[in-house]
CSV table of C-alpha atoms in Angstrom, one decimal:
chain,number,residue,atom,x,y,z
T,1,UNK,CA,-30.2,49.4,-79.2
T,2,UNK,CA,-33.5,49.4,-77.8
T,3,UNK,CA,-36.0,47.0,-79.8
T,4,UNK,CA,-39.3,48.5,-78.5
T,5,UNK,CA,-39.0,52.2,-80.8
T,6,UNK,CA,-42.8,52.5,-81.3
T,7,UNK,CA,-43.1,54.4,-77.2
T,8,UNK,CA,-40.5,57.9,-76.6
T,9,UNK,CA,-38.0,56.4,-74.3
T,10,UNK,CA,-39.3,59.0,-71.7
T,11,UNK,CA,-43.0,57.3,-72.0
T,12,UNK,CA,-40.5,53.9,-71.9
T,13,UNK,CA,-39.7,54.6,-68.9
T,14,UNK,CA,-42.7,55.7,-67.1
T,15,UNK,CA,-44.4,52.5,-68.2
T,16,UNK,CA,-41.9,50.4,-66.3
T,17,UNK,CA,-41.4,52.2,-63.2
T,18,UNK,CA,-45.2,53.3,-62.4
T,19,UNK,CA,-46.7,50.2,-62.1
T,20,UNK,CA,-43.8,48.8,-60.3
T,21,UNK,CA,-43.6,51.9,-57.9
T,22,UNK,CA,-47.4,50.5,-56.9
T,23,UNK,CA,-46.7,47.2,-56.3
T,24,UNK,CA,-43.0,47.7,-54.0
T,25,UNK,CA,-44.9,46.3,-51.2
T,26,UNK,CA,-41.9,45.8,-48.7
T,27,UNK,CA,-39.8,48.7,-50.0
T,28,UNK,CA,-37.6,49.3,-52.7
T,29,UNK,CA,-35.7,45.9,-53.0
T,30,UNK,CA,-38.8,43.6,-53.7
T,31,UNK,CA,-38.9,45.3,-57.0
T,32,UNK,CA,-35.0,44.9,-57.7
T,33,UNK,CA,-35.8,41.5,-59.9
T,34,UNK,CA,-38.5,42.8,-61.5
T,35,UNK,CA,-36.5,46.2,-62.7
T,36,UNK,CA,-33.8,44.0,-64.1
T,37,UNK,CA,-35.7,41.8,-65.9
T,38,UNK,CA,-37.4,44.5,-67.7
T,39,UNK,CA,-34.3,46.7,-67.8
T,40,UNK,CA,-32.1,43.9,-69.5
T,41,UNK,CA,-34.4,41.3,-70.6
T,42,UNK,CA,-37.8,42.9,-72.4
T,43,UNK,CA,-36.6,46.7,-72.9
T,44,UNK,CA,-33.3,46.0,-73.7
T,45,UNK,CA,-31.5,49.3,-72.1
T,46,UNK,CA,-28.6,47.4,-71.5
T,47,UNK,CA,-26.2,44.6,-70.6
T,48,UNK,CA,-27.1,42.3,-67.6
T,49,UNK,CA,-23.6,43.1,-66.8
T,50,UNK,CA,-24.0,47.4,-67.1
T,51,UNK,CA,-27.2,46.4,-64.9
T,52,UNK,CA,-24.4,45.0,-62.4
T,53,UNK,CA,-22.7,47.6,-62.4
T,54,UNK,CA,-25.3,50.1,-62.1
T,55,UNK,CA,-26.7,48.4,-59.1
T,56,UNK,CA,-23.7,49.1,-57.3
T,57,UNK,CA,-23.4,52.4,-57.8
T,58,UNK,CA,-26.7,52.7,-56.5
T,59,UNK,CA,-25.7,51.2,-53.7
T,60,UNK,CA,-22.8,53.5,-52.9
T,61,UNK,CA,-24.4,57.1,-54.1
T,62,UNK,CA,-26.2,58.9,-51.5
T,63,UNK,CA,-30.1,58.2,-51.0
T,64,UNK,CA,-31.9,54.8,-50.9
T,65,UNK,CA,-31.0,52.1,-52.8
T,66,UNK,CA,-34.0,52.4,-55.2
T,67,UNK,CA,-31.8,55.1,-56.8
T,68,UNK,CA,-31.2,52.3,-59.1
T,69,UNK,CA,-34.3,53.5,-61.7
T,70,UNK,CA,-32.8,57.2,-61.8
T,71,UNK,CA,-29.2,55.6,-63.2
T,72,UNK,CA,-31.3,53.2,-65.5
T,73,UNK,CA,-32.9,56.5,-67.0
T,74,UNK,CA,-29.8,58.1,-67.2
T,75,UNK,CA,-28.7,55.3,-69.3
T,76,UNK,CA,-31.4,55.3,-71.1
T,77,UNK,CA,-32.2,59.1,-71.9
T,78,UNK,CA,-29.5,61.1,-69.9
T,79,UNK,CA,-30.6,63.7,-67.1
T,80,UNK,CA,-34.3,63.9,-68.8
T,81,UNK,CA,-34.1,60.3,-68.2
T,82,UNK,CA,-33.1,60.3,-64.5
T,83,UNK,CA,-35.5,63.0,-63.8
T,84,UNK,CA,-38.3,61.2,-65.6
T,85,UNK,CA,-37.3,57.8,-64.2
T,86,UNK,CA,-36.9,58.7,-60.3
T,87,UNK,CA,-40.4,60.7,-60.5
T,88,UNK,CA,-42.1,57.4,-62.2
T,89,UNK,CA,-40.7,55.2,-59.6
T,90,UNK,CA,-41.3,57.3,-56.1
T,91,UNK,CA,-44.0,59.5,-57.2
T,92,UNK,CA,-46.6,57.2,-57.2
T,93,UNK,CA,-46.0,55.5,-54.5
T,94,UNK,CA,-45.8,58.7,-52.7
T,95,UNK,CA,-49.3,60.1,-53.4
T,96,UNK,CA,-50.3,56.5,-52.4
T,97,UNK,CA,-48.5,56.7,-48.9
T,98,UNK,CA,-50.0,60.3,-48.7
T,99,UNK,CA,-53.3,59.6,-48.8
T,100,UNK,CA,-53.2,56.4,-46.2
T,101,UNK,CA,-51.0,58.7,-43.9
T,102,UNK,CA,-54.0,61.5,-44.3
T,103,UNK,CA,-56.5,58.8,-43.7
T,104,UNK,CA,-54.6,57.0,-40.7
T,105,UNK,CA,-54.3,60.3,-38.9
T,106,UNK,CA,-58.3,61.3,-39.6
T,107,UNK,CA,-58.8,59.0,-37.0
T,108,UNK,CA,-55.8,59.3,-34.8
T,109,UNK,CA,-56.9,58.8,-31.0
T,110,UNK,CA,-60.0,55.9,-31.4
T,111,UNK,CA,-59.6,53.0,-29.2
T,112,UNK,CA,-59.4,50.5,-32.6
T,113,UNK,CA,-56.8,52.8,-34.0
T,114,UNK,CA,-54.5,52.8,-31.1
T,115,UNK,CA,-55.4,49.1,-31.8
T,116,UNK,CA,-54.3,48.6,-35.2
T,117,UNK,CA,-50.9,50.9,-34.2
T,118,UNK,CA,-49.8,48.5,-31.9
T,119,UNK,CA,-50.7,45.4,-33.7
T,120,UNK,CA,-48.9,47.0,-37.0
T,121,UNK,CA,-45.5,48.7,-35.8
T,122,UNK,CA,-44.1,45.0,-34.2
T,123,UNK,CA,-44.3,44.2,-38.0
T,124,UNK,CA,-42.5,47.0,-39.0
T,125,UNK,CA,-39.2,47.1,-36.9
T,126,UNK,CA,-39.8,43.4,-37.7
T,127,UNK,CA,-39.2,44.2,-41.2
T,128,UNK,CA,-36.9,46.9,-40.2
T,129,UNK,CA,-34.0,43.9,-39.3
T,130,UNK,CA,-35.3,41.6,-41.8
T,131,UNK,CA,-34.1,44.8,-44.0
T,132,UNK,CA,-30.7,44.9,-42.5
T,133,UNK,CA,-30.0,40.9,-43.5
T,134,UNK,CA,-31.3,41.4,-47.0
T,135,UNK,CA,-29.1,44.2,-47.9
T,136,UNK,CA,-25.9,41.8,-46.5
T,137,UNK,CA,-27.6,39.0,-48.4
T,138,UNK,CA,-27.7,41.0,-51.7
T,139,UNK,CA,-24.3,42.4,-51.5
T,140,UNK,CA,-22.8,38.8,-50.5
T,141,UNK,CA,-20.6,40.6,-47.3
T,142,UNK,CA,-19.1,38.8,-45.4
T,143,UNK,CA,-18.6,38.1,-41.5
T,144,UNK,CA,-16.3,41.1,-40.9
T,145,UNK,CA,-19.8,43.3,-42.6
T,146,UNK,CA,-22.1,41.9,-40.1
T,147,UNK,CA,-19.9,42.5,-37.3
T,148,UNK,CA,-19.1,45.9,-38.0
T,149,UNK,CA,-23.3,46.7,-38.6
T,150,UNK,CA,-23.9,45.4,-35.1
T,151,UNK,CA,-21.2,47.2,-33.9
T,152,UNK,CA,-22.6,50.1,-34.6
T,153,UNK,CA,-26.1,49.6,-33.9
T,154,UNK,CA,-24.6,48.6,-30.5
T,155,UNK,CA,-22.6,52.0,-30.1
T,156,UNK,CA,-25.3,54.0,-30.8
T,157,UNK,CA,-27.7,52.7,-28.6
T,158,UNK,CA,-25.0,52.7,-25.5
T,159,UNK,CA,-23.4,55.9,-26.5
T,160,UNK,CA,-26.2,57.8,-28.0
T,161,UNK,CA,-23.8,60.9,-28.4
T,162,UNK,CA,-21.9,59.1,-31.3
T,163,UNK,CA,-21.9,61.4,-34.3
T,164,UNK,CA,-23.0,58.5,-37.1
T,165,UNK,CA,-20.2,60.0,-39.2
T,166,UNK,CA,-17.5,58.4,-37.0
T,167,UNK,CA,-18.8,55.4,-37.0
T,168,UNK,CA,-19.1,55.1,-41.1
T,169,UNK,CA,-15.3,56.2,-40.8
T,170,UNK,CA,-14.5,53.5,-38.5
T,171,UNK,CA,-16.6,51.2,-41.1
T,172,UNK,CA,-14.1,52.7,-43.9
T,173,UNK,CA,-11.1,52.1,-41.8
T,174,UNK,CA,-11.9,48.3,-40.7
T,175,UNK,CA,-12.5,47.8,-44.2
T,176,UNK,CA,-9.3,48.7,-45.1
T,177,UNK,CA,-7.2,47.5,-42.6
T,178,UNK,CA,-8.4,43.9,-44.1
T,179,UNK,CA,-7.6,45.4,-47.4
T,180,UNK,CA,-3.6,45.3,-45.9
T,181,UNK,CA,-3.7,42.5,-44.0
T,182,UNK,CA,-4.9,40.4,-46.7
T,183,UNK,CA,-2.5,42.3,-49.4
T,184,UNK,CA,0.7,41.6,-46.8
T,185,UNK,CA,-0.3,38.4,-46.3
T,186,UNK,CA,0.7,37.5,-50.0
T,187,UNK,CA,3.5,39.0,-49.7
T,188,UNK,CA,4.7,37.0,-46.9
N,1,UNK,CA,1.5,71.7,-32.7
N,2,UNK,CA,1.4,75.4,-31.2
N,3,UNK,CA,-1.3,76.1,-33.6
N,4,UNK,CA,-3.3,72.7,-33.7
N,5,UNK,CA,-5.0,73.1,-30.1
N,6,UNK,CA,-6.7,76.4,-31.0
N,7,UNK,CA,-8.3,75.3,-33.9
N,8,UNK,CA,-9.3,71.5,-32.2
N,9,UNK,CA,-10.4,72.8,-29.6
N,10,UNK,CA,-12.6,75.2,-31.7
N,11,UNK,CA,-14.1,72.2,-33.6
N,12,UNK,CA,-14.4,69.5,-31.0
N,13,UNK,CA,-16.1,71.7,-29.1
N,14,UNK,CA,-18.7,73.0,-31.7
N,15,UNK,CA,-20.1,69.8,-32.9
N,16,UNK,CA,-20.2,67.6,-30.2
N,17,UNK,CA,-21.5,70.4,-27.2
N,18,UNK,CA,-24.4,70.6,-29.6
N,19,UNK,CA,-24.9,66.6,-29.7
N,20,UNK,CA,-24.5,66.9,-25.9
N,21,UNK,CA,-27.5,69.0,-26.0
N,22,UNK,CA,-29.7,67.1,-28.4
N,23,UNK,CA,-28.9,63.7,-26.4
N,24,UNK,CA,-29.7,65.1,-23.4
N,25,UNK,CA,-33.5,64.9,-24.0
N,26,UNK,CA,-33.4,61.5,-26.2
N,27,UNK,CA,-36.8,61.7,-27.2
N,28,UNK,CA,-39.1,64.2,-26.7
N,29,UNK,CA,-42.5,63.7,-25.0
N,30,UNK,CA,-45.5,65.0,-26.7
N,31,UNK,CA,-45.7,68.1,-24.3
N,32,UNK,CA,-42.2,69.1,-25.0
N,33,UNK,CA,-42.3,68.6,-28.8
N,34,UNK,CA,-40.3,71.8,-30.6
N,35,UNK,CA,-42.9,74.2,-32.6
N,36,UNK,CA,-43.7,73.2,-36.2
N,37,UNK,CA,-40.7,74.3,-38.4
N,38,UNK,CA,-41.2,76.4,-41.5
N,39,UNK,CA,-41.1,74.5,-44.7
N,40,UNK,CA,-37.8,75.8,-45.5
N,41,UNK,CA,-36.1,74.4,-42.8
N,42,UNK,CA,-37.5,71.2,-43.2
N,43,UNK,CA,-37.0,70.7,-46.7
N,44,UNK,CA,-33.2,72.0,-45.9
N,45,UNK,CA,-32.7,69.4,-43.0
N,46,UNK,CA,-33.5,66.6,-45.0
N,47,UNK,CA,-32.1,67.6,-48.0
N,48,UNK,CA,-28.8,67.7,-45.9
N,49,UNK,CA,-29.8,63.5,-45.1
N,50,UNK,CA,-30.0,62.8,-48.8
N,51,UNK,CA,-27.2,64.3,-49.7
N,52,UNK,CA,-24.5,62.9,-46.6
N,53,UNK,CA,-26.3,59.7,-46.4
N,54,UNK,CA,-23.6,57.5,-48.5
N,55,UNK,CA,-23.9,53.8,-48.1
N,56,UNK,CA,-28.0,54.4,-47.1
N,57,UNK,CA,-28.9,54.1,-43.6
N,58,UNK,CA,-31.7,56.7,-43.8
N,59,UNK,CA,-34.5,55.9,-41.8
N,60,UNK,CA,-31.7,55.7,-39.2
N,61,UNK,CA,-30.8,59.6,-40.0
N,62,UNK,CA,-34.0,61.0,-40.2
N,63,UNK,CA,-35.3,59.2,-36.7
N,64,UNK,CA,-31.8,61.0,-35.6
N,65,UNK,CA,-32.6,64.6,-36.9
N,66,UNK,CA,-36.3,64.9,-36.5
N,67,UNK,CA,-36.8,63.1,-33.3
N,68,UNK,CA,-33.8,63.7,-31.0
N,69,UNK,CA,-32.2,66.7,-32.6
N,70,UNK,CA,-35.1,69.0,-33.5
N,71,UNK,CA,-37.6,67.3,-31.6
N,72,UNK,CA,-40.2,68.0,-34.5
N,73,UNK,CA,-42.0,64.1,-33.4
N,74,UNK,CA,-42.2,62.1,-30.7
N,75,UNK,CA,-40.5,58.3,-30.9
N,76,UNK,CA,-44.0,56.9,-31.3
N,77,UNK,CA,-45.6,58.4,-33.8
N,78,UNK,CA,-41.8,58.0,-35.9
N,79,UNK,CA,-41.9,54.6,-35.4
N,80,UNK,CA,-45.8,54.3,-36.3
N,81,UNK,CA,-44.4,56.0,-39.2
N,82,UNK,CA,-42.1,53.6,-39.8
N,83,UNK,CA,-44.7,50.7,-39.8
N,84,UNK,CA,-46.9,52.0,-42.2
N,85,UNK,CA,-44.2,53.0,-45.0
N,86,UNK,CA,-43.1,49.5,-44.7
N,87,UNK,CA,-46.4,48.1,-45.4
N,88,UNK,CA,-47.6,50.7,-48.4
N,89,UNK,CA,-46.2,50.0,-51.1
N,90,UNK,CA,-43.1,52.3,-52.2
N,91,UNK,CA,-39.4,52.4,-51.3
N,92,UNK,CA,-39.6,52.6,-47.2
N,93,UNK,CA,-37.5,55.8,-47.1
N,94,UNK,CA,-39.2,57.9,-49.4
N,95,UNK,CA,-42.9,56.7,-47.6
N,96,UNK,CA,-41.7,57.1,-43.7
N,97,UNK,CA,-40.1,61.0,-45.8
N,98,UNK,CA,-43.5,61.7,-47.1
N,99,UNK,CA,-45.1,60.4,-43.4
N,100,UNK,CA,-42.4,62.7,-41.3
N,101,UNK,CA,-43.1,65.5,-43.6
N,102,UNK,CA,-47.3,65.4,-43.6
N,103,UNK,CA,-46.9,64.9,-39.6
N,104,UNK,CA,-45.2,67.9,-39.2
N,105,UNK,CA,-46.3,70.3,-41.5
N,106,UNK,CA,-49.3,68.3,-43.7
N,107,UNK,CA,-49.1,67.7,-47.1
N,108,UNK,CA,-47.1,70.7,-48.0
N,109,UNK,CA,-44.7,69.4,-45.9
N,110,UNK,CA,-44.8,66.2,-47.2
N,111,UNK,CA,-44.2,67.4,-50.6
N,112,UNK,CA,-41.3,69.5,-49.8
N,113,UNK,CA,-39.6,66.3,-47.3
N,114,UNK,CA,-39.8,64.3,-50.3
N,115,UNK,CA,-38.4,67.0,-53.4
N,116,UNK,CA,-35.7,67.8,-50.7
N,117,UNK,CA,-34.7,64.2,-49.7
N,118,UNK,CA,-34.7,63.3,-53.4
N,119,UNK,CA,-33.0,66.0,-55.1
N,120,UNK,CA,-29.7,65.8,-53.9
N,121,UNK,CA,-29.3,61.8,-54.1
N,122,UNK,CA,-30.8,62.6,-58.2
N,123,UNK,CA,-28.1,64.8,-59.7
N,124,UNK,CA,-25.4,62.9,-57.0
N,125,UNK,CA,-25.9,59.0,-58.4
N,126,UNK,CA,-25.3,60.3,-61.9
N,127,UNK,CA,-22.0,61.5,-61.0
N,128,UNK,CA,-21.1,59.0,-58.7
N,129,UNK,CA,-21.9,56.5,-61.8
N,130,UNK,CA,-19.9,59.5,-64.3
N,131,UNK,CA,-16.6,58.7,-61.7
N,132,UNK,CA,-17.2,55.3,-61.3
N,133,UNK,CA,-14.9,54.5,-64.3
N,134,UNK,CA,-13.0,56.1,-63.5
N,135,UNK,CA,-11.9,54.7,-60.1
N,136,UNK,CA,-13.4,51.2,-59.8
N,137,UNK,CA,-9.3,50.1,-60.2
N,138,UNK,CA,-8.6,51.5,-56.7
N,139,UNK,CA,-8.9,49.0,-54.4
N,140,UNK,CA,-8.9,51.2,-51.2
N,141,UNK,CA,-12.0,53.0,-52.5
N,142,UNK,CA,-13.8,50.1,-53.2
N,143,UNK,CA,-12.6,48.8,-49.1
N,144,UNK,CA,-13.9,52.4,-48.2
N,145,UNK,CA,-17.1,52.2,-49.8
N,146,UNK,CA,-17.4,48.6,-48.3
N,147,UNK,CA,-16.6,49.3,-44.6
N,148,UNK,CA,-19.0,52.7,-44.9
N,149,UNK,CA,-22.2,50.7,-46.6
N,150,UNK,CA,-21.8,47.9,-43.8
N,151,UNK,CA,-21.6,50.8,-40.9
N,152,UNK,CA,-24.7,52.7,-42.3
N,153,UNK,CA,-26.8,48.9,-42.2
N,154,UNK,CA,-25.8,49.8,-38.2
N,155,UNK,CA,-28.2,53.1,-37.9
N,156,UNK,CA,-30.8,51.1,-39.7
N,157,UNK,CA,-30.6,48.3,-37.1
N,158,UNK,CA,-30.3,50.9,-34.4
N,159,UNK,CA,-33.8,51.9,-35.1
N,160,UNK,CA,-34.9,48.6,-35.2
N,161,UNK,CA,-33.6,48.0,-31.4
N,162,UNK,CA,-35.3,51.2,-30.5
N,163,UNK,CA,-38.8,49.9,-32.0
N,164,UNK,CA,-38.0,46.6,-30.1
N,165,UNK,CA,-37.6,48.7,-26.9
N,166,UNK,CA,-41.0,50.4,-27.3
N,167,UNK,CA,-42.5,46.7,-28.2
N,168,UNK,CA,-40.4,46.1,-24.9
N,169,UNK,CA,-42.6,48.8,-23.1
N,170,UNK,CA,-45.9,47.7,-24.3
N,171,UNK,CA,-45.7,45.1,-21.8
N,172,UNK,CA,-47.4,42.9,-23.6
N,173,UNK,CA,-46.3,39.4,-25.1
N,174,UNK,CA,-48.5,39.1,-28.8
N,175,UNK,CA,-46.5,42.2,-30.2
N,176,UNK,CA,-42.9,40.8,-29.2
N,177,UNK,CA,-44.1,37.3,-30.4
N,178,UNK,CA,-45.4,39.1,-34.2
N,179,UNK,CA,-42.3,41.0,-34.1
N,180,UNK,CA,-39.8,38.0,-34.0
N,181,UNK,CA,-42.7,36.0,-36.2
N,182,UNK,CA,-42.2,38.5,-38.7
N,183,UNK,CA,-38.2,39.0,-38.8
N,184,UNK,CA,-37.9,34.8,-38.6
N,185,UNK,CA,-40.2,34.4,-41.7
N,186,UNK,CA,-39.1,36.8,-43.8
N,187,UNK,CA,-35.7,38.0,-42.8
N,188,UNK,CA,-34.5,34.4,-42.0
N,189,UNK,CA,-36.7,31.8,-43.3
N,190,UNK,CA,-36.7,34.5,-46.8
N,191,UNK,CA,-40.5,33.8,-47.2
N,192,UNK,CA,-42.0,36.2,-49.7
N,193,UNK,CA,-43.1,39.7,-47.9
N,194,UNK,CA,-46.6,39.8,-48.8
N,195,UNK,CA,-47.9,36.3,-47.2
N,196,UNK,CA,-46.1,37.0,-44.4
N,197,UNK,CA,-47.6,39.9,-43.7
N,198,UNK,CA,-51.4,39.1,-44.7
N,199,UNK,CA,-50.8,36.2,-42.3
N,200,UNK,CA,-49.5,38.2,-38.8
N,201,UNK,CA,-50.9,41.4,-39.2
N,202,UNK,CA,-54.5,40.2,-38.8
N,203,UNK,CA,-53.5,38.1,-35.9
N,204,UNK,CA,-51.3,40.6,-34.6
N,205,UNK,CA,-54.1,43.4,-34.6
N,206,UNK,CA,-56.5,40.4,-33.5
N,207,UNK,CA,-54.2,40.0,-30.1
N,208,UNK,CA,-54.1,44.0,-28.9
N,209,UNK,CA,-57.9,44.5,-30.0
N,210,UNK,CA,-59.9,46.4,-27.1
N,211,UNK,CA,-62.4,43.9,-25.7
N,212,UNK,CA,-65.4,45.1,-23.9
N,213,UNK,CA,-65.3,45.2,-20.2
N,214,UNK,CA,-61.9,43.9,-20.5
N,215,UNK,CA,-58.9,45.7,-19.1
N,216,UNK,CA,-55.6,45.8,-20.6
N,217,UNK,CA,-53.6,42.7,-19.1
């Protein structure tokens, strides 16, 4: 299936998702377009629908949604695939984010990096809701998902105590109940 | 319903006596921070997040367990955390993993917070993708998987109210104004990321910069 023979399909791999893992500048999802173009379009791993698919198992599974390139090397070269795939997308970027974190605590306590802290984190909870909004966007949910996210963001900061695990329940649940309503209401 | 009470009793009281007691110091101060773990049990703690956190929502579950419930890192230096591994490049979770990690027991640590947190959510996608055939005709799983995705955007947001409360505490009006600049351009408006960000950070770090003889007003 895959046109581009002349590279293994583990070296395939690595040479789409390092460079991308150094350019995710804003997290995992600014690279989403870019992994399916070269997933689908130029490598041709597989279908634009499999892609579809893919992505939403990514989006269910456990761990961040950039979980995405482990399933694409599964697909394309089983469990060496995955392996190979998730340490070419996050490694990189890792060693990257290791060596600013080393760097930005060298000088932890100056006046200009106290500074630069509080100038910087207002950009990052910022991004932090901007994050919330483009996951909904992406996944096309509707008013009843928004409602229940700021439900429990509101819980959780007036009832601290809230085990998170209830409150993904009571997401299950909701969900559900308009599962029936909507299934008796054809009925009717 | 003679033999129900023993055993509710026996779990309602486990679980949420010990959330009492991790709530009842929300976050630590630095004086009161708990002693550096051993790598083992940090790799184990968030190995536990990767694997339970269905629907994502992690940045929200790791501010949870290594700020209010081993009190391994104080709110601010999490949520400094949480600027930069939005701003190097990367997925967010694995950067504010490998941030958490070096903070608490250097790079070491780091490595071991981000092989732990990864692992499990590897080997558990594949199968979740192996069983997806499987049951993608089930309506009520697909409702379920729905209803938990949309709760775990919630401890995401969460976080995001509790940087706005330390913006809050700041006292100071340029960060609030970057803050909302930031989540109107490119959470609203949907202007690309980079720009945006080239754009407000200068004049964000431009507004709080020390001036001499100045005080802080």
């Amino acid at each position: 299936m895959r046109e581009d023979s002349s590279l293994s399909p583990y070296l395939a791999l690595m040479s789409v998702f390092v460079p991308l893992s150094l350019v995710a500048i804003g997290g995992g999802p600014s690279i989403f377009a870019p992994i399916q173009k070269e997933a689908v379009d130029v490598q041709h791993w597989m279908s634009a629908r499999e892609f579809i698919e893919i992505f939403a198992v990514a989006r269910v599974a456990p761990g961040p949604g950039s979980m995405l390139g482990t399933l694409i090397g599964w697909k394309v070269a089983g469990w060496g695939g995955a392996i190979v795939a998730t340490l070419a997308l996050f490694l990189p970027s890792s060693l990257l984010c290791l060596g600013v974190s080393t760097v930005w605590n060298r000088y932890r306590g100056r006046e200009w990096h106290a500074a630069l802290e509080m100038g910087l984190a207002p950009i990052g909870t910022g991004l932090m809701f901007s994050g919330a909004i483009a996951i909904f966007r992406m996944a096309d949910a509707g008013p009843l998902a928004w409602g229940l996210a700021v439900f429990v963001a509101a819980m959780l900061t007036w009832r601290p105590r809230m085990h998170p695990f209830a409150l993904l329940g009571v997401g299950a649940l909701v969900f559900n109940l308009e599962l029936y309503l909507a299934h008796s209401g054809l009925f009717r | 319903m003679v033999g129900t009470p023993r055993h509710a009793t026996a779990l309602s009281l486990h679980w949420p006596q010990q959330e009492r007691r991790i709530m009842a110091n929300p976050a630590p101060a630095s004086e009161d921070l708990a002693p550096p773990p051993s790598l083992f049990k940090l790799g184990s703690v968030l190995f536990w997040i990767g694997v339970f956190s269905f629907g994502g929502g992690l940045s929200g579950w790791i501010h949870r367990q290594v700020v209010h419930r081993h009190r391994w890192m104080t709110n601010d230096d999490f949520l400094s955390g949480i600027a930069l591994a939005q701003i190097v490049p990367g997925a967010n979770v694995t950067n504010l993993c490998v941030y958490v990690g070096y903070r608490i027991r250097g790079a070491l640590g780091a490595t071991m917070s981000l092989f732990a947190l990864m692992s499990g959510p590897t080997v558990l996608c594949v199968f979740v993708a192996i069983g997806y055939h499987y049951v993608q005709d089930y309506p009520v799983l697909h409702a379920c998987v729905d209803g938990v995705a949309a709760a775990a955007v919630g401890l995401n947001i969460r976080l995001g109210v509790v940087g706005t409360q330390r913006i809050h505490r700041m006292k100071r009006i340029a960060p609030m104004i970057a803050m909302v600049a930031t989540f109107v351009s490119v959470g609203v408006m949907e202007w690309p990321l980079v720009p945006v960000v080239l754009i407000i950070a200068p004049l964000s770090v431009a507004a709080v910069w020390p001036r001499k003889g100045a005080s802080h007003a």
